[in-house]
mmCIF file of C-alpha atoms in Angstrom:
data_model
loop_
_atom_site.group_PDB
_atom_site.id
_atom_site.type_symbol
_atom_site.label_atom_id
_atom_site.label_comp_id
_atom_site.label_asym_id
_atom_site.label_seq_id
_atom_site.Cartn_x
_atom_site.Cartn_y
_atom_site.Cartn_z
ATOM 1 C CA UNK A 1387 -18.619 -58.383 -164.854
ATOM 2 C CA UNK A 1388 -17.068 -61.533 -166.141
ATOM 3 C CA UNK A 1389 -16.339 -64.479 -164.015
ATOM 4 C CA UNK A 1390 -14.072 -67.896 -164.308
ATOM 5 C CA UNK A 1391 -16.400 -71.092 -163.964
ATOM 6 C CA UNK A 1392 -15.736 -73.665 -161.477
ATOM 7 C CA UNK A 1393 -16.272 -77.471 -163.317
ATOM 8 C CA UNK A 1394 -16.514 -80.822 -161.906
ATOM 9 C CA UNK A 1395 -15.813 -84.060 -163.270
ATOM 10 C CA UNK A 1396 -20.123 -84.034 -164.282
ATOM 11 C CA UNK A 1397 -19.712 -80.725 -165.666
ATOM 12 C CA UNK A 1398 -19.870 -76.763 -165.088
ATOM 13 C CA UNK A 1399 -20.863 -76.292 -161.094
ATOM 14 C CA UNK A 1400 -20.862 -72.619 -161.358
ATOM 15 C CA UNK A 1401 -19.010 -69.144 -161.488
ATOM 16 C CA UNK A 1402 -16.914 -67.653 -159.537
ATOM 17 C CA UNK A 1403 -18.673 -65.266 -156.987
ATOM 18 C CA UNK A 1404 -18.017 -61.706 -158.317
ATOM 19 C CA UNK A 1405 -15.219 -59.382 -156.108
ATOM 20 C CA UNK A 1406 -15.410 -57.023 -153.625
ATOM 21 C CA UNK A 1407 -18.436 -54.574 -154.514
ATOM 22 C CA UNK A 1408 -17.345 -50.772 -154.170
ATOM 23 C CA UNK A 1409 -19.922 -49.516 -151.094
ATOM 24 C CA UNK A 1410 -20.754 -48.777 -147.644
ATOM 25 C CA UNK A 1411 -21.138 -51.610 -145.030
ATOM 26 C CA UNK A 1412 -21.433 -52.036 -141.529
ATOM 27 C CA UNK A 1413 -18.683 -53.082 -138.977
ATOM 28 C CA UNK A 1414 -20.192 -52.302 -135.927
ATOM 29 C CA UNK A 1415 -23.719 -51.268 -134.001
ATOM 30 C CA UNK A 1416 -22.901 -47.551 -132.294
ATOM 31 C CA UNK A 1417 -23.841 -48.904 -129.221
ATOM 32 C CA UNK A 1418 -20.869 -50.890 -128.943
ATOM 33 C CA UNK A 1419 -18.448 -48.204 -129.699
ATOM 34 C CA UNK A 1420 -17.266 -47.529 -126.117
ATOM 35 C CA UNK A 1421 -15.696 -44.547 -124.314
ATOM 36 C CA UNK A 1422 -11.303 -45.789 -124.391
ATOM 37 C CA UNK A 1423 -12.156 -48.731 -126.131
ATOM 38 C CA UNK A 1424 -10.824 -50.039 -129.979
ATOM 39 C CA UNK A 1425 -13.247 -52.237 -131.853
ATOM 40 C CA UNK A 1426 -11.244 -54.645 -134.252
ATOM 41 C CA UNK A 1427 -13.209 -55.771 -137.193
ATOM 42 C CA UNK A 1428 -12.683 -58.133 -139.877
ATOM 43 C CA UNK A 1429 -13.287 -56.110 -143.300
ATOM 44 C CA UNK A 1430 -12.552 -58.101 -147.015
ATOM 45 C CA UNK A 1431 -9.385 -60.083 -146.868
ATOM 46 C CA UNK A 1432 -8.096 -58.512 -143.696
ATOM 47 C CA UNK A 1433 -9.134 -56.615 -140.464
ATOM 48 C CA UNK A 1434 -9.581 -52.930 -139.697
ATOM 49 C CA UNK A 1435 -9.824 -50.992 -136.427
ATOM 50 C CA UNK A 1436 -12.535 -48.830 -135.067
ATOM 51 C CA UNK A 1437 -12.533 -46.525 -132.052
ATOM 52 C CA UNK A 1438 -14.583 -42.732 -131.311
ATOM 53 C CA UNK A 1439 -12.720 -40.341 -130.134
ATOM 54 C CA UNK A 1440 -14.048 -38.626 -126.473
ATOM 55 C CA UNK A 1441 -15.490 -35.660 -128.805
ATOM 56 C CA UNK A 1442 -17.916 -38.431 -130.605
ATOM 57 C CA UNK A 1443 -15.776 -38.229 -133.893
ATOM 58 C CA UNK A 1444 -15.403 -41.658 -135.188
ATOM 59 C CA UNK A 1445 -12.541 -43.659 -137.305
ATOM 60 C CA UNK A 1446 -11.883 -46.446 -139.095
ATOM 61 C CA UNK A 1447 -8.365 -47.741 -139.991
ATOM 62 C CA UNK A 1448 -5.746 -50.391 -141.061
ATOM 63 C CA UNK A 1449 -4.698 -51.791 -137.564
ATOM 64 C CA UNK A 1450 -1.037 -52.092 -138.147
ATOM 65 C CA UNK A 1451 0.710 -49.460 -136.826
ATOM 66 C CA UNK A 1452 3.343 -47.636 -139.259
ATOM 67 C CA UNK A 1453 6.210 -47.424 -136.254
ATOM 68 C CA UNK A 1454 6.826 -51.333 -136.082
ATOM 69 C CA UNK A 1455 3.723 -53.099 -137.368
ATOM 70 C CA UNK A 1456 1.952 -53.919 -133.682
ATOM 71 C CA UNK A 1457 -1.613 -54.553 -134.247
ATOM 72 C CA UNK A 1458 -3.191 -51.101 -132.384
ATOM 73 C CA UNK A 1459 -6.795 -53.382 -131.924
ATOM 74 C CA UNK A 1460 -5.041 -55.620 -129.583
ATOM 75 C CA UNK A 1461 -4.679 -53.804 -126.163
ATOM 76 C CA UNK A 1462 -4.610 -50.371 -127.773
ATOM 77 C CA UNK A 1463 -6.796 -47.830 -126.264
ATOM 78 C CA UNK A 1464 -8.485 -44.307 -126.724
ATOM 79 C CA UNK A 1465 -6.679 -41.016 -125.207
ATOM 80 C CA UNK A 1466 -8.773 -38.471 -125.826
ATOM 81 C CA UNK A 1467 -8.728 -37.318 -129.493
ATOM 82 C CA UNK A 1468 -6.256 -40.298 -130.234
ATOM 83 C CA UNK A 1469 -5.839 -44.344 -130.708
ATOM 84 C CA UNK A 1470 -2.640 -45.307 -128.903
ATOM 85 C CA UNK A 1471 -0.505 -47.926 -129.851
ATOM 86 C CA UNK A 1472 0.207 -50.351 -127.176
ATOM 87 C CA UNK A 1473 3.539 -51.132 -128.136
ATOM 88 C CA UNK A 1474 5.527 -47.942 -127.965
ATOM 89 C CA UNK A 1475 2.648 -45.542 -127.323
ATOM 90 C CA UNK A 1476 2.366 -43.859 -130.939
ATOM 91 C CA UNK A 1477 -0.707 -41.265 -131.047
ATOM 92 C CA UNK A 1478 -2.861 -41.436 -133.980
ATOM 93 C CA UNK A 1479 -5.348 -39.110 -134.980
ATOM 94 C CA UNK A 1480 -8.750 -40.179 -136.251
ATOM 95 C CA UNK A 1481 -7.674 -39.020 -139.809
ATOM 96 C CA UNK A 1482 -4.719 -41.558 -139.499
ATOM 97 C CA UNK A 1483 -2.048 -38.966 -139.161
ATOM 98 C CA UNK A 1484 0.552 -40.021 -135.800
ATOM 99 C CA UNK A 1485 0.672 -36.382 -133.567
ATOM 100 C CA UNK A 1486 3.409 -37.527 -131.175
ATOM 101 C CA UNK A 1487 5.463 -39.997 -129.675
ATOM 102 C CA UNK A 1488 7.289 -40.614 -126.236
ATOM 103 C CA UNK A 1489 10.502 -40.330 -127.895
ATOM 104 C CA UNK A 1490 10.013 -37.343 -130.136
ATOM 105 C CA UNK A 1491 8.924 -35.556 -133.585
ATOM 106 C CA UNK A 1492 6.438 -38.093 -135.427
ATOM 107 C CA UNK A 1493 8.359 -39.926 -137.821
ATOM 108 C CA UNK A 1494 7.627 -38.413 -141.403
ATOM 109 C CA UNK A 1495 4.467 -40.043 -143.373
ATOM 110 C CA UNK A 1496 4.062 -41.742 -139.859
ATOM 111 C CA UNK A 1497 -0.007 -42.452 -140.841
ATOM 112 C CA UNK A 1498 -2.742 -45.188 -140.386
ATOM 113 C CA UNK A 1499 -4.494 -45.665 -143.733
ATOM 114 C CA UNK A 1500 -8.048 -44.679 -143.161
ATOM 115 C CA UNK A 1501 -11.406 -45.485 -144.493
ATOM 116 C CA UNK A 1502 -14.659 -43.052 -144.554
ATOM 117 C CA UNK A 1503 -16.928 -44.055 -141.674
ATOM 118 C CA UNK A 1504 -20.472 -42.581 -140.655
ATOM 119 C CA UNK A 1505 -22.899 -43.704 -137.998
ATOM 120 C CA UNK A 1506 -26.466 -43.971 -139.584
ATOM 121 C CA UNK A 1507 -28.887 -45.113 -137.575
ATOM 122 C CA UNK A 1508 -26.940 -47.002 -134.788
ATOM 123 C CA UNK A 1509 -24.986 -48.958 -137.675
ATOM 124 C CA UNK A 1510 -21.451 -48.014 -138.208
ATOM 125 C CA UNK A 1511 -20.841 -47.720 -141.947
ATOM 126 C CA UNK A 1512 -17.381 -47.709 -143.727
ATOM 127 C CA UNK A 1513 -16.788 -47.260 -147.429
ATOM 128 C CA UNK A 1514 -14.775 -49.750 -149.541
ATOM 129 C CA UNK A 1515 -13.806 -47.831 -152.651
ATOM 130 C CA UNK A 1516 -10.540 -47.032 -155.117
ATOM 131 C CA UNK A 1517 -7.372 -46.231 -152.898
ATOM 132 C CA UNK A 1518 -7.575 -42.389 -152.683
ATOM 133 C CA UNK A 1519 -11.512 -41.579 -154.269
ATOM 134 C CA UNK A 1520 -14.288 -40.316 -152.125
ATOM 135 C CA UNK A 1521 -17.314 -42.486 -151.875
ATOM 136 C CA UNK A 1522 -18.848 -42.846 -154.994
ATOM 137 C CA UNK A 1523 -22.430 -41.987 -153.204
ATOM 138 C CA UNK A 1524 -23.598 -41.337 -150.037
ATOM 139 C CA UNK A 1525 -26.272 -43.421 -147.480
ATOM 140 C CA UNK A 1526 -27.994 -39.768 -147.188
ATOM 141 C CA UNK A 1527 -29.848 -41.423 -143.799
ATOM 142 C CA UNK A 1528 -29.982 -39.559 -139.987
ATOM 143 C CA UNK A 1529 -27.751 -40.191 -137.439
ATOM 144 C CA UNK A 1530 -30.727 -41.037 -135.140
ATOM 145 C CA UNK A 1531 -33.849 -40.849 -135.753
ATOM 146 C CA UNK A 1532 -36.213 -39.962 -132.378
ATOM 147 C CA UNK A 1533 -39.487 -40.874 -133.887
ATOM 148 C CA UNK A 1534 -38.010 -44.552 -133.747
ATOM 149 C CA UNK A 1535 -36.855 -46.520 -130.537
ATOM 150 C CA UNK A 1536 -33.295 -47.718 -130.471
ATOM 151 C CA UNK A 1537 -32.337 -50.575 -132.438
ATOM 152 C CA UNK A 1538 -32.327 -54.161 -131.125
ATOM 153 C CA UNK A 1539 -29.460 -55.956 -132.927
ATOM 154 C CA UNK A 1540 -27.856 -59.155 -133.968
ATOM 155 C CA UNK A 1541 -24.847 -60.469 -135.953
ATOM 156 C CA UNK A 1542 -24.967 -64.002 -138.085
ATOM 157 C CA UNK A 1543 -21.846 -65.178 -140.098
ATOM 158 C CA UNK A 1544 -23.148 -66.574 -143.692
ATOM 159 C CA UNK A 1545 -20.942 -68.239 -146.616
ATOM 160 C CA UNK A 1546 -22.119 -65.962 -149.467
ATOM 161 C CA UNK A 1547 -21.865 -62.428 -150.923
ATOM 162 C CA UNK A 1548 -23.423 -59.189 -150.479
ATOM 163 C CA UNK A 1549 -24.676 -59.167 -154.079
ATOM 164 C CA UNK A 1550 -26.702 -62.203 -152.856
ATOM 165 C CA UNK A 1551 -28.159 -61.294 -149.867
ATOM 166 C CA UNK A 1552 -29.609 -58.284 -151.734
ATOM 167 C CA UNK A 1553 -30.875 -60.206 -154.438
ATOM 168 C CA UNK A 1554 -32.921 -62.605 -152.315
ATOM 169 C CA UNK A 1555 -35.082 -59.540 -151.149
ATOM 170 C CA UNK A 1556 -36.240 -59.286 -155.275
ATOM 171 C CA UNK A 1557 -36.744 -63.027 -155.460
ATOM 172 C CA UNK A 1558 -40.249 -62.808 -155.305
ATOM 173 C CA UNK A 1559 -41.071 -66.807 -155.605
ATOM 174 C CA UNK A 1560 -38.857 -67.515 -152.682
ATOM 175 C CA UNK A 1561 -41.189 -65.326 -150.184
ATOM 176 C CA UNK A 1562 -43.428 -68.637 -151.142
ATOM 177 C CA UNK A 1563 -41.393 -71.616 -151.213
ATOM 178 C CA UNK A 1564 -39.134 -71.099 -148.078
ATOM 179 C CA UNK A 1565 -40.892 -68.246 -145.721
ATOM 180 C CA UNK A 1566 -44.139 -69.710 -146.539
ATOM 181 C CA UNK A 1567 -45.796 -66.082 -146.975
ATOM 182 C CA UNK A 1568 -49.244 -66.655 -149.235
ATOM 183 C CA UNK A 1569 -51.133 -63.856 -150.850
ATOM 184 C CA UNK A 1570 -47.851 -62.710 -152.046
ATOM 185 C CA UNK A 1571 -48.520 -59.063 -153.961
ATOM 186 C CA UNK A 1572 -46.609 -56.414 -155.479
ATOM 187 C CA UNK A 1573 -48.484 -52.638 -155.133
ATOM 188 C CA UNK A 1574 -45.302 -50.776 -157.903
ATOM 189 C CA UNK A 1575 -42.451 -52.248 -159.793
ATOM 190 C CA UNK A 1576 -38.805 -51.638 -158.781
ATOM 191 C CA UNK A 1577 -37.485 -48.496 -159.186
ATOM 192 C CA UNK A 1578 -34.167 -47.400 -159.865
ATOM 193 C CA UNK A 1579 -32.567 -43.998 -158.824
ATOM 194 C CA UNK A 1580 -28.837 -43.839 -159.347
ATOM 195 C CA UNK A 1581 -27.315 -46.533 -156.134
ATOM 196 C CA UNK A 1582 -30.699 -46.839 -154.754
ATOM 197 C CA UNK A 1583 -33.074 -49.411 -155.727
ATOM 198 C CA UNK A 1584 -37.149 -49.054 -154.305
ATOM 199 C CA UNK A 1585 -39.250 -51.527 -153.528
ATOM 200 C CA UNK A 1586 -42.836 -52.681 -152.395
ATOM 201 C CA UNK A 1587 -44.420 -56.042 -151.400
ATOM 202 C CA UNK A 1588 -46.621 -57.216 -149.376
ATOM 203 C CA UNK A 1589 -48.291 -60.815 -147.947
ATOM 204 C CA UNK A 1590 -49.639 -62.861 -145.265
ATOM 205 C CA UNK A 1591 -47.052 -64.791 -142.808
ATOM 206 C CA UNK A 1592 -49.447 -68.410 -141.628
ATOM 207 C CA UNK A 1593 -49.862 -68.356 -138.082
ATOM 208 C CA UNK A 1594 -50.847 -71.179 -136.001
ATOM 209 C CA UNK A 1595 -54.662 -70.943 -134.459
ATOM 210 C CA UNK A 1596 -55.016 -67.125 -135.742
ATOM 211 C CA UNK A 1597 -54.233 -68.182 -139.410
ATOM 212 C CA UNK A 1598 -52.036 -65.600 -139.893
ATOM 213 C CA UNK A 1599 -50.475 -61.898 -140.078
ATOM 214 C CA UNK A 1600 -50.350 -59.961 -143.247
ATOM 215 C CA UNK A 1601 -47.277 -57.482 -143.451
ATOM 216 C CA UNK A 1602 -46.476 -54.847 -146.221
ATOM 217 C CA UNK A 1603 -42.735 -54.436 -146.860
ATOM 218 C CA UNK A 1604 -41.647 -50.516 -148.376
ATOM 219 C CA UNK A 1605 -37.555 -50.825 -148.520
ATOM 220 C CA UNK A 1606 -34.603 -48.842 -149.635
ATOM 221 C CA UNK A 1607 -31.736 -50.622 -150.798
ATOM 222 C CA UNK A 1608 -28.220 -48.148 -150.719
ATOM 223 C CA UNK A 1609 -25.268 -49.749 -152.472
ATOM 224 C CA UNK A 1610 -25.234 -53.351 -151.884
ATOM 225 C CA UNK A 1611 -24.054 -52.889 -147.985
ATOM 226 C CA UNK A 1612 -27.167 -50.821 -146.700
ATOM 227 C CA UNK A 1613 -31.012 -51.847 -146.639
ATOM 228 C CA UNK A 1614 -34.001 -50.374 -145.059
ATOM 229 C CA UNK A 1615 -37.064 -51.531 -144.732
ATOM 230 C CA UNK A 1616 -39.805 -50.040 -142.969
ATOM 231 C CA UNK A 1617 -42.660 -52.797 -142.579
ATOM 232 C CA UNK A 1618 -46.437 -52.430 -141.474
ATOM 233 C CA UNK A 1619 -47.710 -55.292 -139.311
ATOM 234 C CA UNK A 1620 -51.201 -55.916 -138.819
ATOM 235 C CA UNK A 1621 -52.731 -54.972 -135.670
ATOM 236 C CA UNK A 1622 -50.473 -51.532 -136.077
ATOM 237 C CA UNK A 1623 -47.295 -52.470 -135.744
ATOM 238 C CA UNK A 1624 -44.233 -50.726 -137.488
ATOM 239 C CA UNK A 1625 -41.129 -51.461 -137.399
ATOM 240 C CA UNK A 1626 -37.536 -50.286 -139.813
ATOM 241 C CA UNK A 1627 -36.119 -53.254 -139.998
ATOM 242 C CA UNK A 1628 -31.997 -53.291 -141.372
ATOM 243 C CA UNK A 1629 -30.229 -56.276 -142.853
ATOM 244 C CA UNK A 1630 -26.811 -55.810 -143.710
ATOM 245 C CA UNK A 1631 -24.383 -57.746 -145.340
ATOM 246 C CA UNK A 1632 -20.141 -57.405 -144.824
ATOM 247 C CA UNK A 1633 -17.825 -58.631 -146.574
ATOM 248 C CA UNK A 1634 -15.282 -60.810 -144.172
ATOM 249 C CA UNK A 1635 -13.376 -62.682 -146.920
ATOM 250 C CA UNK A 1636 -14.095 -64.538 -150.137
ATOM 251 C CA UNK A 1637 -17.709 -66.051 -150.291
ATOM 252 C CA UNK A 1638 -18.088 -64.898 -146.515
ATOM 253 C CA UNK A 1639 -19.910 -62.376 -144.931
ATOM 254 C CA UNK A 1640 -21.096 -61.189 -141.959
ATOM 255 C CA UNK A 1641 -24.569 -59.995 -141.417
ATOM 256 C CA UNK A 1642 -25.921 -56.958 -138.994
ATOM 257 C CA UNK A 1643 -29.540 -56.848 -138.151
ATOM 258 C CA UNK A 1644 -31.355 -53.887 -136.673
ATOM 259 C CA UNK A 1645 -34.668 -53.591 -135.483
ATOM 260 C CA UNK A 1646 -36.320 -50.454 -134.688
ATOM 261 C CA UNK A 1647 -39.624 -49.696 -133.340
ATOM 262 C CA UNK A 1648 -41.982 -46.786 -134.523
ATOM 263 C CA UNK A 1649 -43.472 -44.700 -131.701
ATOM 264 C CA UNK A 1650 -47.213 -44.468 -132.292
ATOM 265 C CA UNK A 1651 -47.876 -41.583 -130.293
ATOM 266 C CA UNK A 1652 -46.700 -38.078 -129.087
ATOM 267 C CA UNK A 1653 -48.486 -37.553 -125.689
ATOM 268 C CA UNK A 1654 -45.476 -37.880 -123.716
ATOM 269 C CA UNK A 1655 -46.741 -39.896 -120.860
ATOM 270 C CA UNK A 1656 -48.803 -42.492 -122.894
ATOM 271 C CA UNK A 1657 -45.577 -42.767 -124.873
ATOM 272 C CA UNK A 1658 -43.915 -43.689 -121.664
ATOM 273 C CA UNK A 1659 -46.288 -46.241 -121.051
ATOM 274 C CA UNK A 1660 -45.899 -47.357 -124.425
ATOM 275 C CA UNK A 1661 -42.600 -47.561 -124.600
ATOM 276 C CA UNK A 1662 -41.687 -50.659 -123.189
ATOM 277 C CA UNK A 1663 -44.429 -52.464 -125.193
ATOM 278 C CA UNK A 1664 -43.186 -50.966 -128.181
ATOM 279 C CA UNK A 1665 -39.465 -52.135 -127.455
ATOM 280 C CA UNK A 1666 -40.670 -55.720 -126.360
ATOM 281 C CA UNK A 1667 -41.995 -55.965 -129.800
ATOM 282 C CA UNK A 1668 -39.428 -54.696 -131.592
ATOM 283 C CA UNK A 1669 -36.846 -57.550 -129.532
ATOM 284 C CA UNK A 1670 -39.631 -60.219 -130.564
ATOM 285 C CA UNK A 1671 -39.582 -59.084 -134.962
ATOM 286 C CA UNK A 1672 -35.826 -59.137 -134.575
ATOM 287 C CA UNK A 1673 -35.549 -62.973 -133.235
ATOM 288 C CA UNK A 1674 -38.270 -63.486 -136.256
ATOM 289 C CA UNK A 1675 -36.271 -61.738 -138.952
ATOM 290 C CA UNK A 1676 -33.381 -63.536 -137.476
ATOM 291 C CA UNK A 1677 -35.066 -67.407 -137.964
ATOM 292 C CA UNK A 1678 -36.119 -65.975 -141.347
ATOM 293 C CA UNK A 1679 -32.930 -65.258 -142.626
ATOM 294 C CA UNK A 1680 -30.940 -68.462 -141.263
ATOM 295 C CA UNK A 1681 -33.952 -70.353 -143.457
ATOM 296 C CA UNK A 1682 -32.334 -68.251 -146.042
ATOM 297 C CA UNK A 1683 -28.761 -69.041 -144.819
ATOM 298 C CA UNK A 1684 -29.469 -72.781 -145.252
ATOM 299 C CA UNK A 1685 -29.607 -72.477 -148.910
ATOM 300 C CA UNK A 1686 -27.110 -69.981 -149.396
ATOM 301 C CA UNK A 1687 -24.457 -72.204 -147.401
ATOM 302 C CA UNK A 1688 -24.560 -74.767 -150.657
ATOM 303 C CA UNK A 1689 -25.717 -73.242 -153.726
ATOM 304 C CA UNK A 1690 -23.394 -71.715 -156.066
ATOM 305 C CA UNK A 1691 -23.360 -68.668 -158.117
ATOM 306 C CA UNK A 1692 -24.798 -68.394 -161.598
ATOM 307 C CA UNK A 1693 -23.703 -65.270 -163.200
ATOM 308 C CA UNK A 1694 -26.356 -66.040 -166.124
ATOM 309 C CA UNK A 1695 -29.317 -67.894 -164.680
ATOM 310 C CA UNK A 1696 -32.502 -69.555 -166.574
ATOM 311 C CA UNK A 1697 -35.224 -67.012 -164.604
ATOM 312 C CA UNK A 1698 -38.693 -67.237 -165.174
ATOM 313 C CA UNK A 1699 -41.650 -64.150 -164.958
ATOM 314 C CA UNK A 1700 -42.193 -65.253 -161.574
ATOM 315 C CA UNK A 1701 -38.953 -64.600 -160.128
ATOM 316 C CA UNK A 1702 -38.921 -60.964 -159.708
ATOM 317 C CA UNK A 1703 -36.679 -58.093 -160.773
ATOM 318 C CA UNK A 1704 -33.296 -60.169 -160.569
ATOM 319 C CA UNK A 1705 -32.565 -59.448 -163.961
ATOM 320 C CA UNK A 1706 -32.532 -55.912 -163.789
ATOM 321 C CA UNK A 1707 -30.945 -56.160 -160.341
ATOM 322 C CA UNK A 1708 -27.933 -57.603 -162.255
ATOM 323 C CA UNK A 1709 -27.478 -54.879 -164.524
ATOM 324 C CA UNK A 1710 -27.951 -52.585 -161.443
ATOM 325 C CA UNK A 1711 -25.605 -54.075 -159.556
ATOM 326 C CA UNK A 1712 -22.469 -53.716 -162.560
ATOM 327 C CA UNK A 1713 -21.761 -50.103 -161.068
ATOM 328 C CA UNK A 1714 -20.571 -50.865 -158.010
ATOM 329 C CA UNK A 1715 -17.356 -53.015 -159.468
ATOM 330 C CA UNK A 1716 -14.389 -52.237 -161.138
ATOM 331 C CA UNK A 1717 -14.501 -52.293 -164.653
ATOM 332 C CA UNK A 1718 -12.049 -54.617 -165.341
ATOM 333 C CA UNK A 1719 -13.978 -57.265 -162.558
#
């Protein structure tokens, strides 16, 4: 990647935040997707519409429709296996294509530009890519998972850029300096495998009166628009924690947060019992990892970007998360 530098009168400020990374990102928790209704979304530099069809099959699209331009997220609606425009009643098919109108044969190439959409885990995920190429990899996760509750969830609206919000999970010295974690330990090195990136960390949060809580963090990161993290609490908690960054607009992004409890047990009835407890917890990690990451947000809101920055051996993998990163831009960017 190469990048123009911003400069001040006192001297180079910093570089230009890279473009639009090619991969998947979330628009939307499933839960909110529902029955007749059309979700609009801001997506890079513009806005995109989402809506399930009654069948479950999902879509995600340019919200202009082709007939006259009306915007089909405003007061347009689900019929069945369609999105309806509300201006003149144009039927659209999740694959974009229109299938009728009230005044005849669908005008020819009548069709809402689509993107590729899946629902993993409760997050809707749509794929930013080359006009007209498949994804370039897949999230390869479950629709649901039932050994998990369902996810609690949150949205926050940061100035930054996915890139960066994934690189602050590898910046080992900040675990120290801004959550405060001590103990701080690393069981295995990153490890790379293709658009995934593994890691493994672990250290103890300070707790008022109790001292503290150690966790253990084992995460997946997919692209730079998809993390898991499973983490292992002490007292024998776990929970899959997702933090996902979406582009909104230059330098802007808006960030989904999931939080999913494990369930401990089989036994039907003592998971019943359990349940609640489990969920309860879950709600109470999710207001934490929230807190955590607006500590994050207050440094992300002023710094600026440094595409070649002095790191030191205490920093963490960032250097090789750079290099990592290079595949999911254009070429020329």
């Amino acid at each position: 990647m190469t990048s123009t530098t911003e400069v001040t009168s006192l001297g180079r400020a910093g570089d230009a935040f890279p473009p639009y990374p090619y991969s998947w990102y979330a628009v939307a928790f499933a839960h909110e997707l529902k029955p007749g209704t059309v979700l609009t979304r801001r997506f890079l530099d513009g806005e995109i519409i989402v809506f399930q069809t009654a069948s479950g099959e999902l879509s995600a699209a340019e919200p202009y429709c082709p007939h006259l331009g009306a915007h089909i997220g405003k007061r347009g609606w689900v019929d069945g296996e369609a999105v309806v425009c509300p201006f003149h009643e144009f039927k659209f098919a999740p694959s974009g294509t229109c299938i009728s109108t009230p005044t005849g044969e669908p005008p020819r190439g009548a069709a809402l530009k689509t993107l590729p959409i899946r629902n993993h885990l409760g997050m809707i995920m749509v794929y930013h890519g080359p006009p007209g190429q498949q994804p370039a990899f897949e999230l390869d996760l479950p629709a649901a998972d039932s050994d998990w509750h369902p996810i609690a969830t949150k949205k926050l609206h940061f100035k930054t850029h996915p890139q960066e919000v994934n690189e602050n999970g590898l910046d080992h010295a900040h675990f120290a300096t801004i959550h405060k974690f001590r103990d701080f330990v690393v069981p295995k090195p990153m490890e790379i495998d293709g658009a995934r990136i593994y890691t493994e960390y672990g250290g103890t949060k300070p707790i008022p009166v109790i001292g503290g809580i150690s966790f253990h963090f084992k995460s997946v990161l997919v692209g730079l628009g998809f993390s898991l993290v499973e983490i292992a609490i002490q007292g024998g908690l776990t929970v899959r924690q997702m933090v996902l960054p979406t582009p909104v607009a230059e330098r802007n992004v808006d960030i989904y947060i999931g939080i999913a409890a494990k369930r401990h047990v089989r036994n039907r009835l003592v998971r019943a019992l359990l349940g609640p407890i489990e969920r309860l917890a879950g709600w109470i990690v999710l207001q934490v990892v929230a807190y955590e990451v607006q500590r994050d947000q207050l440094i992300w809101d002023d710094k600026v970007y440094l595409e070649h920055p002095k790191l030191t051996p205490g920093d963490g993998p960032i250097g090789k998360y750079r290099h990592w990163v290079r595949q999911f831009y254009t070429p020329a960017a």
